Amino acid sequence: MPIAQMKTNYKFSSPAVRTNFLDETASELSEILRKPLPAIMIMLDECPMYMNSSEDTEFFAEFRYILPPEYSDNKSAFLKELADRMLSLIQKHTHADPYRVYMQFTEMTREGAWRYTG
């Protein structure tokens, strides 16, 4: 299961605006990762963050993913696309300075990424 775990000190103007951000993030990840939307998990924590003596908008995101097969020979191109699209989306919704947005990417194996319970 692809997962995006995000933390920010950005204050969304309403729950609907926050939900719109989450919906758009899930849709983007679904498209990039070639996974159905119900398989995408998004977590968002709004919390105090402080960097360089400032509480200006900051954003940290960790993305756990399974590399799509078509990128098996070019992982760097996949990571560039994922990073560029996620940064663009984060900036669209939060107007965060790109130097205050940090992203971490963790590739998972298919065997370790999903366990059915049933």
mmCIF file of C-alpha atoms in Angstrom:
data_model
loop_
_atom_site.group_PDB
_atom_site.id
_atom_site.type_symbol
_atom_site.label_atom_id
_atom_site.label_comp_id
_atom_site.label_asym_id
_atom_site.label_seq_id
_atom_site.Cartn_x
_atom_site.Cartn_y
_atom_site.Cartn_z
ATOM 1 C CA MET A 1 0.000 0.000 0.000
ATOM 2 C CA PRO A 2 1.517 3.350 -0.996
ATOM 3 C CA ILE A 3 1.601 5.747 1.943
ATOM 4 C CA ALA A 4 2.162 9.485 2.251
ATOM 5 C CA GLN A 5 2.842 10.623 5.793
ATOM 6 C CA MET A 6 2.971 14.409 6.009
ATOM 7 C CA LYS A 7 3.535 16.993 8.721
ATOM 8 C CA THR A 8 3.103 20.739 8.459
ATOM 9 C CA ASN A 9 2.589 23.842 10.541
ATOM 10 C CA TYR A 10 0.398 25.308 7.795
ATOM 11 C CA LYS A 11 -3.104 26.159 9.020
ATOM 12 C CA PHE A 12 -5.658 25.162 6.398
ATOM 13 C CA SER A 13 -8.475 27.707 6.279
ATOM 14 C CA SER A 14 -11.175 25.070 6.773
ATOM 15 C CA PRO A 15 -11.675 21.310 7.003
ATOM 16 C CA ALA A 16 -12.997 21.355 3.415
ATOM 17 C CA VAL A 17 -9.797 23.000 2.146
ATOM 18 C CA ARG A 18 -7.710 20.420 4.015
ATOM 19 C CA THR A 19 -9.823 17.591 2.558
ATOM 20 C CA ASN A 20 -9.367 19.048 -0.922
ATOM 21 C CA PHE A 21 -5.582 18.924 -0.401
ATOM 22 C CA LEU A 22 -5.799 15.300 0.780
ATOM 23 C CA ASP A 23 -8.032 14.318 -2.157
ATOM 24 C CA GLU A 24 -5.700 15.930 -4.661
ATOM 25 C CA THR A 25 -2.656 14.313 -3.046
ATOM 26 C CA ALA A 26 -4.268 10.868 -3.190
ATOM 27 C CA SER A 27 -5.269 11.357 -6.843
ATOM 28 C CA GLU A 28 -1.771 12.488 -7.844
ATOM 29 C CA LEU A 29 -0.154 9.563 -6.067
ATOM 30 C CA SER A 30 -2.630 7.134 -7.607
ATOM 31 C CA GLU A 31 -1.688 8.392 -11.057
ATOM 32 C CA ILE A 32 2.075 8.524 -10.465
ATOM 33 C CA LEU A 33 2.257 5.135 -8.760
ATOM 34 C CA ARG A 34 -0.230 3.435 -11.111
ATOM 35 C CA LYS A 35 -2.291 2.248 -8.146
ATOM 36 C CA PRO A 36 -6.047 2.406 -7.613
ATOM 37 C CA LEU A 37 -7.204 5.278 -5.437
ATOM 38 C CA PRO A 38 -8.537 2.964 -2.666
ATOM 39 C CA ALA A 39 -4.989 1.612 -2.213
ATOM 40 C CA ILE A 40 -3.487 5.029 -1.371
ATOM 41 C CA MET A 41 -3.126 6.014 2.297
ATOM 42 C CA ILE A 42 -2.590 9.668 3.188
ATOM 43 C CA MET A 43 -1.780 10.889 6.699
ATOM 44 C CA LEU A 44 -1.525 14.557 7.623
ATOM 45 C CA ASP A 45 -0.461 15.952 10.975
ATOM 46 C CA GLU A 46 -0.741 19.659 11.631
ATOM 47 C CA CYS A 47 1.833 20.446 14.308
ATOM 48 C CA PRO A 48 4.234 23.120 15.514
ATOM 49 C CA MET A 49 7.393 23.268 13.396
ATOM 50 C CA TYR A 50 10.386 25.544 13.770
ATOM 51 C CA MET A 51 13.381 26.011 11.500
ATOM 52 C CA ASN A 52 15.998 28.737 11.156
ATOM 53 C CA SER A 53 14.454 30.742 14.005
ATOM 54 C CA SER A 54 11.134 30.887 12.172
ATOM 55 C CA GLU A 55 7.691 29.349 12.281
ATOM 56 C CA ASP A 56 7.030 30.159 8.603
ATOM 57 C CA THR A 57 5.229 27.421 6.725
ATOM 58 C CA GLU A 58 7.164 24.165 6.697
ATOM 59 C CA PHE A 59 6.277 20.820 5.249
ATOM 60 C CA PHE A 60 7.746 17.350 5.720
ATOM 61 C CA ALA A 61 6.484 14.391 3.717
ATOM 62 C CA GLU A 62 7.526 10.772 3.609
ATOM 63 C CA PHE A 63 6.382 8.713 0.647
ATOM 64 C CA ARG A 64 6.505 4.910 0.773
ATOM 65 C CA TYR A 65 5.941 3.361 -2.614
ATOM 66 C CA ILE A 66 6.419 0.376 -4.872
ATOM 67 C CA LEU A 67 8.369 1.331 -7.981
ATOM 68 C CA PRO A 68 6.092 1.045 -11.050
ATOM 69 C CA PRO A 69 7.461 -1.638 -13.417
ATOM 70 C CA GLU A 70 7.933 0.801 -16.300
ATOM 71 C CA TYR A 71 10.528 2.652 -14.182
ATOM 72 C CA SER A 72 12.522 -0.443 -13.212
ATOM 73 C CA ASP A 73 15.438 0.700 -15.400
ATOM 74 C CA ASN A 74 15.158 4.398 -14.526
ATOM 75 C CA LYS A 75 14.374 4.891 -10.848
ATOM 76 C CA SER A 76 15.894 8.392 -10.857
ATOM 77 C CA ALA A 77 13.345 9.559 -13.471
ATOM 78 C CA PHE A 78 10.528 8.170 -11.322
ATOM 79 C CA LEU A 79 11.824 9.909 -8.188
ATOM 80 C CA LYS A 80 12.205 13.195 -10.063
ATOM 81 C CA GLU A 81 8.619 13.004 -11.325
ATOM 82 C CA LEU A 82 7.283 12.081 -7.881
ATOM 83 C CA ALA A 83 9.272 14.833 -6.127
ATOM 84 C CA ASP A 84 8.416 17.505 -8.698
ATOM 85 C CA ARG A 85 4.707 16.730 -8.701
ATOM 86 C CA MET A 86 4.442 16.506 -4.928
ATOM 87 C CA LEU A 87 6.377 19.760 -4.430
ATOM 88 C CA SER A 88 4.129 21.500 -6.938
ATOM 89 C CA LEU A 89 1.017 20.213 -5.156
ATOM 90 C CA ILE A 90 2.294 21.172 -1.699
ATOM 91 C CA GLN A 91 3.186 24.670 -2.887
ATOM 92 C CA LYS A 92 -0.170 25.070 -4.651
ATOM 93 C CA HIS A 93 -2.030 24.426 -1.401
ATOM 94 C CA THR A 94 0.305 25.904 1.220
ATOM 95 C CA HIS A 95 2.504 28.430 -0.632
ATOM 96 C CA ALA A 96 5.464 26.968 1.263
ATOM 97 C CA ASP A 97 8.924 28.145 0.280
ATOM 98 C CA PRO A 98 10.505 25.179 -1.561
ATOM 99 C CA TYR A 99 13.511 25.451 0.779
ATOM 100 C CA ARG A 100 11.169 24.681 3.672
ATOM 101 C CA VAL A 101 9.681 21.549 2.080
ATOM 102 C CA TYR A 102 11.446 18.277 2.843
ATOM 103 C CA MET A 103 10.561 14.958 1.267
ATOM 104 C CA GLN A 104 11.776 11.462 1.989
ATOM 105 C CA PHE A 105 11.195 8.518 -0.353
ATOM 106 C CA THR A 106 11.192 4.888 0.724
ATOM 107 C CA GLU A 107 10.842 2.081 -1.793
ATOM 108 C CA MET A 108 9.059 -1.031 -0.520
ATOM 109 C CA THR A 109 8.961 -4.522 -1.943
ATOM 110 C CA ARG A 110 5.647 -5.836 -3.220
ATOM 111 C CA GLU A 111 5.799 -8.639 -0.645
ATOM 112 C CA GLY A 112 6.322 -6.244 2.244
ATOM 113 C CA ALA A 113 3.902 -3.542 1.173
ATOM 114 C CA TRP A 114 0.541 -5.236 1.464
ATOM 115 C CA ARG A 115 -0.959 -7.900 3.696
ATOM 116 C CA TYR A 116 -4.509 -9.047 3.292
ATOM 117 C CA THR A 117 -6.476 -9.674 6.446
ATOM 118 C CA GLY A 118 -9.241 -12.094 5.832
#
